[in-house]
Structure formats: C-alpha cells, structure tokens
C-alpha cells in the first residue's frame, strides 16, 4: 500500500511485510504507517519502509561497513518532508551535520521527593552530601513563616552550618540576581537550599551558577539575543529546592527567569546544568498560600501544560545542534513531555478551583503541588511559547498595578496572571496548526466537544478558558491591569527578543500578529 504524507511525498505502509526484528522495531504502540503514538499525537518512528525490510534484515547480519552503506542509502531514499526527513539520521556512524532541523530530544529533570513533612529530611540530605557550609535562600515574607523554621530546625538537628539570605525579590530583576550572586560569592558555600516560589528558586540557581563561575560576566549565560547564551561548562554545587507555591515547577527545571531592567523585559538563563539536584515537594507548605497566590500560581501550571503540548514538535525545531551541549533546554513538544503536560492539565481542571476557594483543602492543594512538578517536567524539556513570550513585557512594563495578596513594596503583575491573560487570544491563533490537540485540551477543561468542528477548535478552547478564568475572578484583560491600545507597540517590542520561546510557537507570527494578539487580550469577557 502506498500513501502520501501531508507534505506530498510517497511513503509505503511500513507494516505491510510484518513486524521488524525486535532490535530494529523497538517497543511501544504504533499506529498505521509505523508512526509511534505518544501523548495524543503521532511521532515519527525510526523504522524503514516495508519494501526495504528485507534489506534491513540482511544488513543486521552483514559486516559493519555494509550496514553503514545500506543505512546511508536508506537515508537518501527516505521521505524528505520536515516531519520524516530525520528517519535514519540517528544511525550509528552518521553525522547530524548538515541537517536544518533537530532529530533528537533529551529529558532532564531534577530528582524529586514528594510527601507531607518531607522538608524535615533536608538536613540529612545535606549531611549525606557532605555539605559543611550551606546557603539558605528565601524571601522576607516567608522567612517569618513555619516552613523556613522547619528547614532551619533540620539544619540544627543535623549539625549543618548555614547562613540565611532573605533578600530575594518577588519577580526578580538583574539587580536582585546580582545582589544574591555577590552574597554567594562572598560565602564560598558548598551547597544551597532554596525555599520559596519560583522567584527564590530561580535566584538561587543564578547565585550557584555565577559563584561557581566567578570570572564570568553576568550576560555570559543570559539567553540570546539579550545575553551571550554561552553553554554552562563549570561544575555547580548541590542545590536543594523546596517549593512553597504550586506554579513555576522551578524545582524540576534548568531555567531561571528575571526582569532585565534596562530593557524592561523578562529574560533568563536556560541550561540543564543549573537544575536543582533535588526537589523536596511538601504539600503542607501550600496551606500558607493566600487565595490569589494559589490562583495565579495555578494559571502558570495551566499555561505550562497548554503551551508545551502545543509547541512546535522537536523534530521541526531549527537549527540542529552541531554538539549536544548546544541543544536547548526548550526543545519543542515530544512524546514524553506530552504525557506530563496532559496529566498536569487534568489535575488543574479537577483541583484548581477547589484549591483557590478552600484554603484548608489539603487534597486539592497537594494535587496542585504535584501538577506544578508534572508540568515542570513537561515544559522544562519541551518549552513554552506565545503566552509566556508575551507575558514578559506585560510584567516588565507594569505601571501601578499591585496584585491582591502579594505583600510587596513595588508594582507587580504576578507571573501566572501575566501569562494567562493572553491565553484565549493565543490559542485561537495557534489552533489551526493542531486543532485536534486544542479540542482535546478544551475537553479536559470541561467543554463538550462532541459536535465541535475542526475549524472551531480555537474559539472552543478560547471560550472554555474565558469561562474558567471568569469562575476564578481573573481581571478582565490587560486593560484591567493598566494597559491600553497605546501600550501595544511597547508590548510588541518587549516580546520580540523572546525568540527562545516565541519560535517554539507552532504558528509563526509577525509584529502585526503580535499587535493583534495584544489588542484581543485587552478585554477577556
């Protein structure tokens, strides 16, 4: 049977001659055309076409040079569309050089320990690591609360010497990062513990990195085009992250985000090398989160899941790295990240409203704590796209808005809020590239999609998101937090440098497209 792929190339039915030998076929469920299923989408498999099957069987028993020769012939004969052109690029002895898109993805995640009261083990962990001089990073609000006391009690019980840095800024800046870095350099610490939300954990990642690389300039590791985006090659000290919010998933990722004050935009550092050594996920800490903090944190989880699941597939991302150290942390959607994203979204749909409305609902808050980590595993390797790329200038250009339940002395649009306000417009825009996935997400969030048509996928998901946000008392769009149409050029300008994430959107966007998305987000309801 001969079929046409969606790029118009002919390819054979890869199952017509029976299964391949186990060493070639591998494991896993595959659908028609030999494409591996994963997370709701069909992923390119590494098998050859049916008519080539006997050649492969022969090759497996042939001398090595004959195997390489046959694989090169198969690679040249393979379908050359963007989805399939990588079919044989991973063959032994073949170089990926010359490819324009990637052919592989990598999963990197911190070790995770979950359990109510697990924070009490942190002192033993440091003792097991041989730590002698530990930096505990947190913020001034949290430093007065029981979770930080629990950590310090564990330090004392296990004879751990430590110093506290509690000057972490909620929504950190390059300046606040550098203050923490200076503290870390002076302290000559051999381990770090970050206790707090994403702001604290990200600050601690940066402090660990630059204290371990004292000759580096600050912009050396900052993402291009704002920084130089150099790969991290220095060894870092152990870092234990103890999240107290349920949103960023920073305990699982190699990403640290901050406001670059000179340009008034958010950027960050992205490297697998800076991910925490261990994440201690203790749901008891979530009981101290105020209503709007749990809501806005949950919106970050929501968008992490939505964006990573709809991101450009990894094998369509360019350029293909010449060296694996250059493969970005955000690689594009992939079959493993998809599983985590969908599971996290199901938890958000079931538990976020309960967690917001009842501060004593430990079941709901515990599940949201897990969902944050699940989504972190997904997006930490797949990436995010437009909601996050557009959120950075929304946070960075804040005028006078101060979110409820945040005890800060400066104007603040919480990260989760800045991300979710553009979500209806963004997913209306991206739906045409993967309408089935958008409808799947709408269904998970409660929409009845039984009679929905493919062209309606974007509006269906957008309306579902609007209802979800309305039920959780979210501000009515960008206008409600102080922006107007006159601010759109500045918002677009602040989005343009965010290529690390915006290029992972499944649909390319122009400046005019971004302007239209910001305008559509001025009012939600």
Short mmCIF file of C-alpha atoms in Angstrom, two decimals:
data_model
loop_
_atom_site.label_atom_id
_atom_site.label_comp_id
_atom_site.label_asym_id
_atom_site.label_seq_id
_atom_site.Cartn_x
_atom_site.Cartn_y
_atom_site.Cartn_z
CA UNK A 1 0.00 0.00 0.00
CA UNK A 2 1.41 3.41 -0.95
CA UNK A 3 0.28 6.56 0.81
CA UNK A 4 1.05 10.25 0.61
CA UNK A 5 2.33 12.02 3.69
CA UNK A 6 0.98 15.51 4.39
CA UNK A 7 3.96 17.03 2.57
CA UNK A 8 3.08 15.21 -0.65
CA UNK A 9 5.88 12.61 -0.62
CA UNK A 10 5.13 8.95 -1.28
CA UNK A 11 5.87 6.54 1.54
CA UNK A 12 4.97 2.88 1.88
CA UNK A 13 2.80 1.30 4.51
CA UNK A 14 5.55 0.31 6.94
CA UNK A 15 3.59 -2.61 8.34
CA UNK A 16 2.72 -4.43 5.12
CA UNK A 17 5.51 -7.05 5.41
CA UNK A 18 5.03 -7.90 9.07
CA UNK A 19 6.91 -6.73 12.18
CA UNK A 20 10.59 -5.89 12.16
CA UNK A 21 13.00 -7.85 14.35
CA UNK A 22 12.90 -6.58 17.93
CA UNK A 23 16.32 -4.94 17.70
CA UNK A 24 15.10 -2.74 14.87
CA UNK A 25 11.44 -2.25 15.74
CA UNK A 26 11.89 -1.43 19.41
CA UNK A 27 8.98 -1.23 21.81
CA UNK A 28 5.85 0.84 22.04
CA UNK A 29 2.46 1.19 20.43
CA UNK A 30 2.46 2.27 16.80
CA UNK A 31 -0.33 3.25 14.54
CA UNK A 32 -0.80 2.95 10.80
CA UNK A 33 2.27 3.96 8.88
CA UNK A 34 4.64 2.79 11.63
CA UNK A 35 4.44 6.09 13.50
CA UNK A 36 4.91 5.86 17.26
CA UNK A 37 2.00 7.13 19.33
CA UNK A 38 2.66 9.34 22.32
CA UNK A 39 0.66 11.88 24.28
CA UNK A 40 -2.11 12.22 21.73
CA UNK A 41 -0.01 12.80 18.63
CA UNK A 42 1.80 10.51 16.18
CA UNK A 43 5.57 10.77 16.45
CA UNK A 44 7.97 9.76 13.68
CA UNK A 45 9.34 6.28 14.31
CA UNK A 46 12.80 5.11 13.32
CA UNK A 47 11.70 2.19 11.12
CA UNK A 48 12.21 1.92 7.37
CA UNK A 49 9.63 1.40 4.64
CA UNK A 50 8.13 -2.06 4.07
CA UNK A 51 9.87 -2.76 0.73
CA UNK A 52 13.18 -2.07 2.47
CA UNK A 53 12.56 -4.55 5.27
CA UNK A 54 14.50 -7.50 3.84
CA UNK A 55 17.47 -5.25 3.17
CA UNK A 56 17.50 -4.26 6.82
CA UNK A 57 17.29 -7.88 7.97
CA UNK A 58 20.24 -8.75 5.76
CA UNK A 59 22.16 -5.73 6.92
CA UNK A 60 21.84 -6.70 10.57
CA UNK A 61 23.92 -9.80 9.89
CA UNK A 62 26.35 -8.14 7.48
CA UNK A 63 29.74 -6.65 8.28
CA UNK A 64 29.69 -3.18 9.83
CA UNK A 65 30.74 -1.34 6.69
CA UNK A 66 27.87 -2.91 4.75
CA UNK A 67 25.41 -1.86 7.47
CA UNK A 68 26.61 1.73 7.28
CA UNK A 69 26.43 1.67 3.47
CA UNK A 70 22.84 0.40 3.47
CA UNK A 71 21.74 2.90 6.11
CA UNK A 72 23.16 5.77 4.07
CA UNK A 73 21.22 4.52 1.04
CA UNK A 74 18.05 4.29 3.11
CA UNK A 75 18.56 7.81 4.44
CA UNK A 76 18.86 9.19 0.93
CA UNK A 77 15.74 7.28 -0.13
CA UNK A 78 13.62 8.37 2.83
CA UNK A 79 10.81 10.89 2.61
CA UNK A 80 12.32 14.39 2.77
CA UNK A 81 9.43 16.26 4.34
CA UNK A 82 10.18 18.10 7.62
CA UNK A 83 8.32 15.51 9.67
CA UNK A 84 10.07 12.44 8.28
CA UNK A 85 13.43 13.59 6.98
CA UNK A 86 15.17 12.59 10.19
CA UNK A 87 14.16 8.93 9.91
CA UNK A 88 17.65 7.48 9.65
CA UNK A 89 19.69 10.41 10.91
CA UNK A 90 20.40 8.66 14.21
CA UNK A 91 22.09 5.66 12.60
CA UNK A 92 25.50 4.70 14.02
CA UNK A 93 28.38 6.35 12.25
CA UNK A 94 26.23 9.01 10.60
CA UNK A 95 26.75 12.66 11.47
CA UNK A 96 23.80 15.00 12.04
CA UNK A 97 25.78 17.82 10.45
CA UNK A 98 24.07 19.40 7.50
CA UNK A 99 20.55 18.96 8.89
CA UNK A 100 18.47 22.08 9.29
CA UNK A 101 16.12 20.68 11.96
CA UNK A 102 16.84 18.59 15.05
CA UNK A 103 16.44 14.82 15.14
CA UNK A 104 16.59 14.13 18.89
CA UNK A 105 15.28 15.35 22.21
CA UNK A 106 16.63 14.95 25.73
CA UNK A 107 14.77 14.69 29.02
CA UNK A 108 16.48 16.32 32.00
CA UNK A 109 14.80 16.66 35.37
CA UNK A 110 15.82 17.06 38.99
CA UNK A 111 15.41 14.22 41.45
CA UNK A 112 12.03 14.66 43.12
CA UNK A 113 10.87 13.57 46.57
CA UNK A 114 7.21 14.07 47.49
CA UNK A 115 5.44 13.75 50.81
CA UNK A 116 3.74 15.66 53.59
CA UNK A 117 6.51 16.66 56.02
CA UNK A 118 9.37 15.66 53.73
CA UNK A 119 11.06 19.03 54.37
CA UNK A 120 12.32 17.65 57.68
CA UNK A 121 14.74 15.45 55.73
CA UNK A 122 16.70 18.33 54.18
CA UNK A 123 19.34 18.38 56.93
CA UNK A 124 20.01 14.67 56.46
CA UNK A 125 20.30 15.18 52.70
CA UNK A 126 22.94 17.85 53.19
CA UNK A 127 24.77 15.66 55.68
CA UNK A 128 24.71 12.81 53.16
CA UNK A 129 26.19 15.17 50.57
CA UNK A 130 28.99 16.12 52.94
CA UNK A 131 27.94 19.79 52.98
CA UNK A 132 29.78 21.95 55.53
CA UNK A 133 28.71 25.49 54.65
CA UNK A 134 25.16 25.95 53.32
CA UNK A 135 23.31 28.97 51.93
CA UNK A 136 19.58 29.09 52.68
CA UNK A 137 17.77 31.45 50.29
CA UNK A 138 14.24 32.70 50.86
CA UNK A 139 12.27 35.96 50.90
CA UNK A 140 11.44 38.26 53.80
CA UNK A 141 7.77 37.24 54.00
CA UNK A 142 8.46 33.51 54.02
CA UNK A 143 11.34 33.87 56.47
CA UNK A 144 8.76 34.65 59.17
CA UNK A 145 6.63 31.57 58.46
CA UNK A 146 6.82 27.97 59.75
CA UNK A 147 8.19 26.36 56.53
CA UNK A 148 11.53 28.19 56.85
CA UNK A 149 11.69 27.35 60.55
CA UNK A 150 11.23 23.69 59.65
CA UNK A 151 14.26 23.86 57.36
CA UNK A 152 16.44 25.60 59.94
CA UNK A 153 15.39 23.10 62.64
CA UNK A 154 16.51 20.29 60.34
CA UNK A 155 19.84 22.07 59.79
CA UNK A 156 20.43 22.40 63.53
CA UNK A 157 19.38 18.83 64.27
CA UNK A 158 21.89 17.54 61.72
CA UNK A 159 24.71 19.95 62.67
CA UNK A 160 24.66 21.83 59.36
CA UNK A 161 26.37 25.24 59.36
CA UNK A 162 24.34 27.73 57.33
CA UNK A 163 23.73 31.37 56.51
CA UNK A 164 20.38 32.86 55.50
CA UNK A 165 19.84 35.16 52.53
CA UNK A 166 16.28 36.52 52.75
CA UNK A 167 16.54 39.43 50.34
CA UNK A 168 15.05 37.59 47.35
CA UNK A 169 12.79 39.84 45.30
CA UNK A 170 9.37 38.57 44.20
CA UNK A 171 9.67 38.71 40.40
CA UNK A 172 13.47 39.12 40.49
CA UNK A 173 15.49 41.58 38.42
CA UNK A 174 19.04 41.50 37.13
CA UNK A 175 19.92 43.75 40.06
CA UNK A 176 18.39 41.42 42.66
CA UNK A 177 20.08 38.44 40.98
CA UNK A 178 23.46 40.18 41.21
CA UNK A 179 22.95 41.00 44.89
CA UNK A 180 22.30 37.32 45.60
CA UNK A 181 25.28 36.33 43.44
CA UNK A 182 27.56 38.63 45.44
CA UNK A 183 26.32 37.08 48.70
CA UNK A 184 27.01 33.60 47.32
CA UNK A 185 30.50 34.52 46.13
CA UNK A 186 31.44 36.00 49.50
CA UNK A 187 30.05 33.00 51.36
CA UNK A 188 32.00 30.32 49.48
CA UNK A 189 29.15 27.88 50.06
CA UNK A 190 29.39 24.19 49.22
CA UNK A 191 25.61 23.67 48.93
CA UNK A 192 22.41 25.69 48.55
CA UNK A 193 18.82 25.35 49.72
CA UNK A 194 16.16 27.47 48.01
CA UNK A 195 12.91 27.74 49.95
CA UNK A 196 10.06 29.61 48.31
CA UNK A 197 8.37 30.09 44.97
CA UNK A 198 9.92 30.35 41.55
CA UNK A 199 11.48 33.72 42.34
CA UNK A 200 13.54 32.23 45.17
CA UNK A 201 14.49 29.04 43.35
CA UNK A 202 15.49 30.94 40.20
CA UNK A 203 17.54 33.42 42.22
CA UNK A 204 19.35 30.57 43.94
CA UNK A 205 20.09 28.86 40.61
CA UNK A 206 21.72 32.07 39.36
CA UNK A 207 23.68 32.55 42.58
CA UNK A 208 25.00 28.99 42.40
CA UNK A 209 25.96 29.37 38.74
CA UNK A 210 27.86 32.65 38.98
CA UNK A 211 29.51 31.79 42.30
CA UNK A 212 30.77 28.62 40.58
CA UNK A 213 31.96 30.68 37.60
CA UNK A 214 33.45 33.78 39.28
CA UNK A 215 35.20 35.09 36.17
CA UNK A 216 32.03 35.19 34.08
CA UNK A 217 30.22 38.40 33.18
CA UNK A 218 26.55 38.47 34.08
CA UNK A 219 25.38 38.43 30.45
CA UNK A 220 27.58 35.47 29.52
CA UNK A 221 24.90 32.91 30.40
CA UNK A 222 21.81 35.05 29.77
CA UNK A 223 19.71 33.94 26.83
CA UNK A 224 20.45 35.48 23.45
CA UNK A 225 19.77 37.97 21.96
CA UNK A 226 19.87 39.93 25.23
CA UNK A 227 22.85 37.97 26.55
CA UNK A 228 25.52 35.77 25.01
CA UNK A 229 23.80 32.47 25.80
CA UNK A 230 27.04 30.60 26.48
CA UNK A 231 26.75 26.92 27.44
CA UNK A 232 27.46 26.15 31.10
CA UNK A 233 30.57 24.01 31.38
CA UNK A 234 31.61 24.65 35.00
CA UNK A 235 30.60 22.24 37.81
CA UNK A 236 27.99 23.66 40.19
CA UNK A 237 27.34 22.99 43.87
CA UNK A 238 24.39 20.86 45.02
CA UNK A 239 21.11 22.79 45.19
CA UNK A 240 18.02 21.53 47.02
CA UNK A 241 14.79 23.31 46.06
CA UNK A 242 11.83 23.33 48.45
CA UNK A 243 8.89 24.93 46.59
CA UNK A 244 6.21 26.64 48.65
CA UNK A 245 4.00 27.62 45.70
CA UNK A 246 2.31 25.47 43.06
CA UNK A 247 3.11 27.11 39.76
CA UNK A 248 6.57 27.56 38.33
CA UNK A 249 7.82 23.98 38.57
CA UNK A 250 11.25 25.56 39.01
CA UNK A 251 12.29 22.69 41.28
CA UNK A 252 12.39 20.48 38.16
CA UNK A 253 13.88 22.77 35.50
CA UNK A 254 17.13 24.32 34.35
CA UNK A 255 15.62 27.77 33.82
CA UNK A 256 15.98 30.99 35.87
CA UNK A 257 13.84 33.99 34.87
CA UNK A 258 14.34 37.66 35.76
CA UNK A 259 13.41 41.19 34.69
CA UNK A 260 16.18 42.89 32.73
CA UNK A 261 15.57 46.40 33.97
CA UNK A 262 17.43 48.32 31.28
CA UNK A 263 15.12 46.95 28.55
CA UNK A 264 12.10 46.45 30.84
CA UNK A 265 11.61 42.88 29.65
CA UNK A 266 11.92 39.46 31.19
CA UNK A 267 14.63 37.11 30.04
CA UNK A 268 16.55 34.35 31.74
CA UNK A 269 19.18 31.66 31.85
CA UNK A 270 18.38 28.24 30.41
CA UNK A 271 20.71 25.31 30.91
CA UNK A 272 20.27 21.77 32.17
CA UNK A 273 23.37 22.37 34.30
CA UNK A 274 21.54 24.73 36.67
CA UNK A 275 18.59 22.49 37.52
CA UNK A 276 18.32 21.62 41.22
CA UNK A 277 19.96 18.45 42.47
CA UNK A 278 16.84 17.59 44.43
CA UNK A 279 13.33 18.97 44.74
CA UNK A 280 11.51 18.38 48.04
CA UNK A 281 7.78 18.73 47.32
CA UNK A 282 5.99 19.07 50.63
CA UNK A 283 2.26 19.79 50.25
CA UNK A 284 2.00 21.13 53.80
CA UNK A 285 3.66 24.35 52.62
CA UNK A 286 0.77 25.11 50.26
CA UNK A 287 -1.55 25.71 53.21
CA UNK A 288 0.19 29.05 53.75
CA UNK A 289 -0.63 30.34 50.25
CA UNK A 290 -3.27 33.11 50.04
CA UNK A 291 -6.16 32.76 47.61
CA UNK A 292 -4.77 34.88 44.75
CA UNK A 293 -1.31 33.40 45.10
CA UNK A 294 -2.68 29.87 44.65
CA UNK A 295 -4.82 31.08 41.73
CA UNK A 296 -2.04 32.87 39.88
CA UNK A 297 0.39 30.02 40.54
CA UNK A 298 -2.19 27.63 39.13
CA UNK A 299 -2.53 29.71 35.98
CA UNK A 300 1.18 29.22 35.40
CA UNK A 301 0.70 25.45 35.63
CA UNK A 302 -2.25 25.73 33.24
CA UNK A 303 -0.24 27.58 30.61
CA UNK A 304 2.84 25.42 31.05
CA UNK A 305 0.70 22.42 30.15
CA UNK A 306 -1.20 24.11 27.29
CA UNK A 307 1.89 25.64 25.69
CA UNK A 308 4.23 22.66 25.96
CA UNK A 309 1.56 20.35 24.49
CA UNK A 310 1.03 22.67 21.51
CA UNK A 311 4.65 23.70 20.98
CA UNK A 312 6.45 23.13 17.70
CA UNK A 313 7.48 19.43 17.57
CA UNK A 314 11.11 18.86 18.47
CA UNK A 315 11.97 17.44 15.04
CA UNK A 316 10.78 20.63 13.36
CA UNK A 317 12.87 22.95 15.55
CA UNK A 318 15.95 24.51 14.00
CA UNK A 319 18.87 24.70 13.98
CA UNK A 320 20.09 21.17 14.55
CA UNK A 321 22.90 21.49 17.13
CA UNK A 322 26.39 20.56 16.00
CA UNK A 323 27.13 19.41 19.56
CA UNK A 324 24.64 18.03 22.11
CA UNK A 325 25.76 20.62 24.67
CA UNK A 326 24.18 23.21 22.38
CA UNK A 327 20.79 21.51 22.30
CA UNK A 328 18.49 23.97 24.11
CA UNK A 329 16.64 23.12 27.31
CA UNK A 330 13.41 24.07 25.48
CA UNK A 331 13.43 21.62 22.57
CA UNK A 332 9.83 21.50 21.34
CA UNK A 333 6.98 19.13 22.07
CA UNK A 334 7.91 15.48 22.32
CA UNK A 335 6.16 12.25 23.29
CA UNK A 336 7.43 12.22 26.89
CA UNK A 337 6.68 15.85 27.68
CA UNK A 338 3.22 15.41 26.17
CA UNK A 339 2.33 12.80 28.78
CA UNK A 340 3.29 15.08 31.66
CA UNK A 341 1.51 18.09 30.13
CA UNK A 342 -1.79 16.28 29.62
CA UNK A 343 -1.70 14.75 33.10
CA UNK A 344 -0.96 18.14 34.68
CA UNK A 345 -3.85 19.71 32.77
CA UNK A 346 -6.26 17.07 34.06
CA UNK A 347 -5.20 17.85 37.63
CA UNK A 348 -5.64 21.60 37.06
CA UNK A 349 -9.14 21.02 35.67
CA UNK A 350 -10.13 18.93 38.68
CA UNK A 351 -8.44 20.68 41.58
CA UNK A 352 -7.50 24.33 40.92
CA UNK A 353 -10.90 25.85 41.68
CA UNK A 354 -11.12 23.81 44.89
CA UNK A 355 -7.60 24.84 45.93
CA UNK A 356 -8.43 28.54 45.41
CA UNK A 357 -11.80 28.50 47.14
CA UNK A 358 -10.89 26.47 50.21
CA UNK A 359 -7.50 27.16 51.83
CA UNK A 360 -7.90 24.07 54.04
CA UNK A 361 -8.48 21.64 51.16
CA UNK A 362 -5.23 19.71 51.54
CA UNK A 363 -6.20 17.20 48.86
CA UNK A 364 -6.70 19.92 46.24
CA UNK A 365 -3.61 21.88 47.22
CA UNK A 366 -1.48 18.73 47.38
CA UNK A 367 -2.55 17.76 43.88
CA UNK A 368 -1.81 21.23 42.54
CA UNK A 369 1.65 20.98 44.11
CA UNK A 370 2.19 17.77 42.15
CA UNK A 371 0.69 19.27 38.99
CA UNK A 372 3.26 22.06 39.15
CA UNK A 373 6.07 19.50 39.15
CA UNK A 374 4.42 17.40 36.44
CA UNK A 375 4.01 20.41 34.16
CA UNK A 376 7.58 21.43 35.01
CA UNK A 377 8.90 18.11 33.76
CA UNK A 378 6.94 18.63 30.56
CA UNK A 379 7.66 22.25 29.72
CA UNK A 380 11.16 22.12 31.18
CA UNK A 381 12.12 19.95 28.22
CA UNK A 382 9.52 20.89 25.59
CA UNK A 383 9.31 24.61 26.30
CA UNK A 384 6.55 27.18 26.22
CA UNK A 385 5.66 29.70 23.53
CA UNK A 386 3.47 32.75 23.00
CA UNK A 387 1.64 33.11 26.32
CA UNK A 388 4.99 33.20 28.10
CA UNK A 389 6.80 35.21 25.44
CA UNK A 390 4.09 37.89 25.57
CA UNK A 391 3.88 37.79 29.36
CA UNK A 392 7.40 39.07 29.87
CA UNK A 393 6.73 42.66 28.73
CA UNK A 394 3.35 42.56 30.49
CA UNK A 395 5.21 42.01 33.77
CA UNK A 396 8.20 44.15 32.87
CA UNK A 397 6.26 47.26 31.82
CA UNK A 398 3.87 47.23 34.80
CA UNK A 399 2.77 50.72 35.80
CA UNK A 400 0.89 50.90 39.10
CA UNK A 401 -0.91 47.56 39.36
CA UNK A 402 -0.42 45.66 42.62
CA UNK A 403 -1.95 42.23 42.82
CA UNK A 404 -4.08 41.29 45.81
CA UNK A 405 -2.49 39.00 48.43
CA UNK A 406 1.11 39.87 47.45
CA UNK A 407 2.98 41.67 50.22
CA UNK A 408 5.42 43.69 48.09
CA UNK A 409 6.56 47.30 48.01
CA UNK A 410 6.55 47.69 44.22
CA UNK A 411 4.02 47.43 41.36
CA UNK A 412 3.57 43.78 40.43
CA UNK A 413 1.75 41.73 37.83
CA UNK A 414 2.25 38.14 39.08
CA UNK A 415 3.80 35.87 36.51
CA UNK A 416 0.87 33.45 36.30
CA UNK A 417 -1.58 36.30 35.74
CA UNK A 418 0.57 37.90 33.04
CA UNK A 419 0.71 34.55 31.23
CA UNK A 420 -2.95 33.57 31.36
CA UNK A 421 -4.45 36.92 30.25
CA UNK A 422 -3.37 36.33 26.64
CA UNK A 423 -4.25 32.62 26.55
CA UNK A 424 -7.67 32.90 24.82
CA UNK A 425 -6.20 35.02 22.02
CA UNK A 426 -3.06 32.89 21.70
CA UNK A 427 -4.84 29.55 21.36
CA UNK A 428 -7.32 30.98 18.90
CA UNK A 429 -4.28 31.96 16.84
CA UNK A 430 -2.41 28.64 17.12
CA UNK A 431 -5.35 26.24 16.78
CA UNK A 432 -5.13 25.90 13.00
CA UNK A 433 -1.77 24.13 13.34
CA UNK A 434 -3.02 21.33 15.63
CA UNK A 435 -6.80 21.62 16.02
CA UNK A 436 -7.21 18.13 17.47
CA UNK A 437 -4.88 18.96 20.35
CA UNK A 438 -6.71 22.22 21.05
CA UNK A 439 -10.05 20.42 21.14
CA UNK A 440 -8.56 17.76 23.41
CA UNK A 441 -7.44 20.45 25.85
CA UNK A 442 -10.83 22.16 25.74
CA UNK A 443 -12.50 18.85 26.55
CA UNK A 444 -10.18 18.25 29.52
CA UNK A 445 -11.10 21.71 30.83
CA UNK A 446 -14.79 20.87 30.65
CA UNK A 447 -16.01 21.72 27.14
CA UNK A 448 -18.47 19.50 25.30
CA UNK A 449 -16.61 18.91 22.04
CA UNK A 450 -18.78 16.11 20.63
CA UNK A 451 -20.26 18.31 17.93
CA UNK A 452 -17.32 20.70 17.56
CA UNK A 453 -15.87 21.10 14.08
CA UNK A 454 -12.14 21.21 13.42
CA UNK A 455 -12.24 24.88 12.25
CA UNK A 456 -13.87 25.79 15.58
CA UNK A 457 -11.05 24.39 17.71
CA UNK A 458 -9.56 27.80 18.53
CA UNK A 459 -12.79 29.55 19.54
CA UNK A 460 -13.93 26.49 21.53
CA UNK A 461 -10.73 26.41 23.60
CA UNK A 462 -10.72 30.21 23.96
CA UNK A 463 -14.31 30.27 25.26
CA UNK A 464 -13.51 27.40 27.64
CA UNK A 465 -10.55 29.33 29.01
CA UNK A 466 -12.60 32.51 29.41
CA UNK A 467 -15.21 30.64 31.46
CA UNK A 468 -12.51 29.02 33.55
CA UNK A 469 -10.87 32.38 34.27
CA UNK A 470 -14.19 34.14 34.92
CA UNK A 471 -15.10 31.49 37.51
CA UNK A 472 -11.80 32.26 39.28
CA UNK A 473 -12.32 36.06 39.32
CA UNK A 474 -9.48 36.90 36.94
CA UNK A 475 -9.08 40.55 35.91
CA UNK A 476 -10.91 41.42 32.69
CA UNK A 477 -7.92 41.52 30.36
CA UNK A 478 -4.87 43.74 30.01
CA UNK A 479 -6.96 46.90 30.31
CA UNK A 480 -7.92 45.90 33.85
CA UNK A 481 -4.26 45.84 34.94
CA UNK A 482 -3.42 49.24 33.48
CA UNK A 483 -2.68 48.79 29.77
CA UNK A 484 -4.32 50.42 26.77
CA UNK A 485 -4.01 50.21 22.99
CA UNK A 486 -1.38 52.94 23.18
CA UNK A 487 0.89 50.46 25.01
CA UNK A 488 0.73 47.78 22.31
CA UNK A 489 3.85 48.91 20.37
CA UNK A 490 5.92 48.73 23.56
CA UNK A 491 4.45 45.34 24.44
CA UNK A 492 5.30 44.02 20.98
CA UNK A 493 8.81 45.45 21.23
CA UNK A 494 9.26 43.64 24.54
CA UNK A 495 8.08 40.36 23.01
CA UNK A 496 10.40 40.38 20.01
CA UNK A 497 13.58 39.49 21.98
CA UNK A 498 11.86 36.43 23.44
CA UNK A 499 12.80 34.22 20.50
CA UNK A 500 13.84 31.39 22.81
CA UNK A 501 10.14 30.76 23.42
CA UNK A 502 8.23 32.54 20.64
CA UNK A 503 9.99 30.45 17.98
CA UNK A 504 8.51 27.37 19.63
CA UNK A 505 5.01 28.53 18.75
CA UNK A 506 3.50 26.13 16.21
CA UNK A 507 2.49 29.07 14.01
CA UNK A 508 5.00 31.78 13.04
CA UNK A 509 3.99 35.30 13.99
CA UNK A 510 4.73 38.74 12.61
CA UNK A 511 4.79 42.01 14.53
CA UNK A 512 1.30 42.65 13.17
CA UNK A 513 0.16 39.28 14.54
CA UNK A 514 1.55 40.12 17.98
CA UNK A 515 -0.17 43.51 17.91
CA UNK A 516 -3.47 41.81 17.11
CA UNK A 517 -2.99 39.30 19.94
CA UNK A 518 -2.30 42.04 22.49
CA UNK A 519 -5.32 44.00 21.26
CA UNK A 520 -7.55 40.94 21.51
CA UNK A 521 -6.32 40.45 25.08
CA UNK A 522 -7.25 43.94 26.28
CA UNK A 523 -10.64 42.60 27.35
CA UNK A 524 -11.49 38.95 28.10
CA UNK A 525 -15.20 38.83 28.82
#
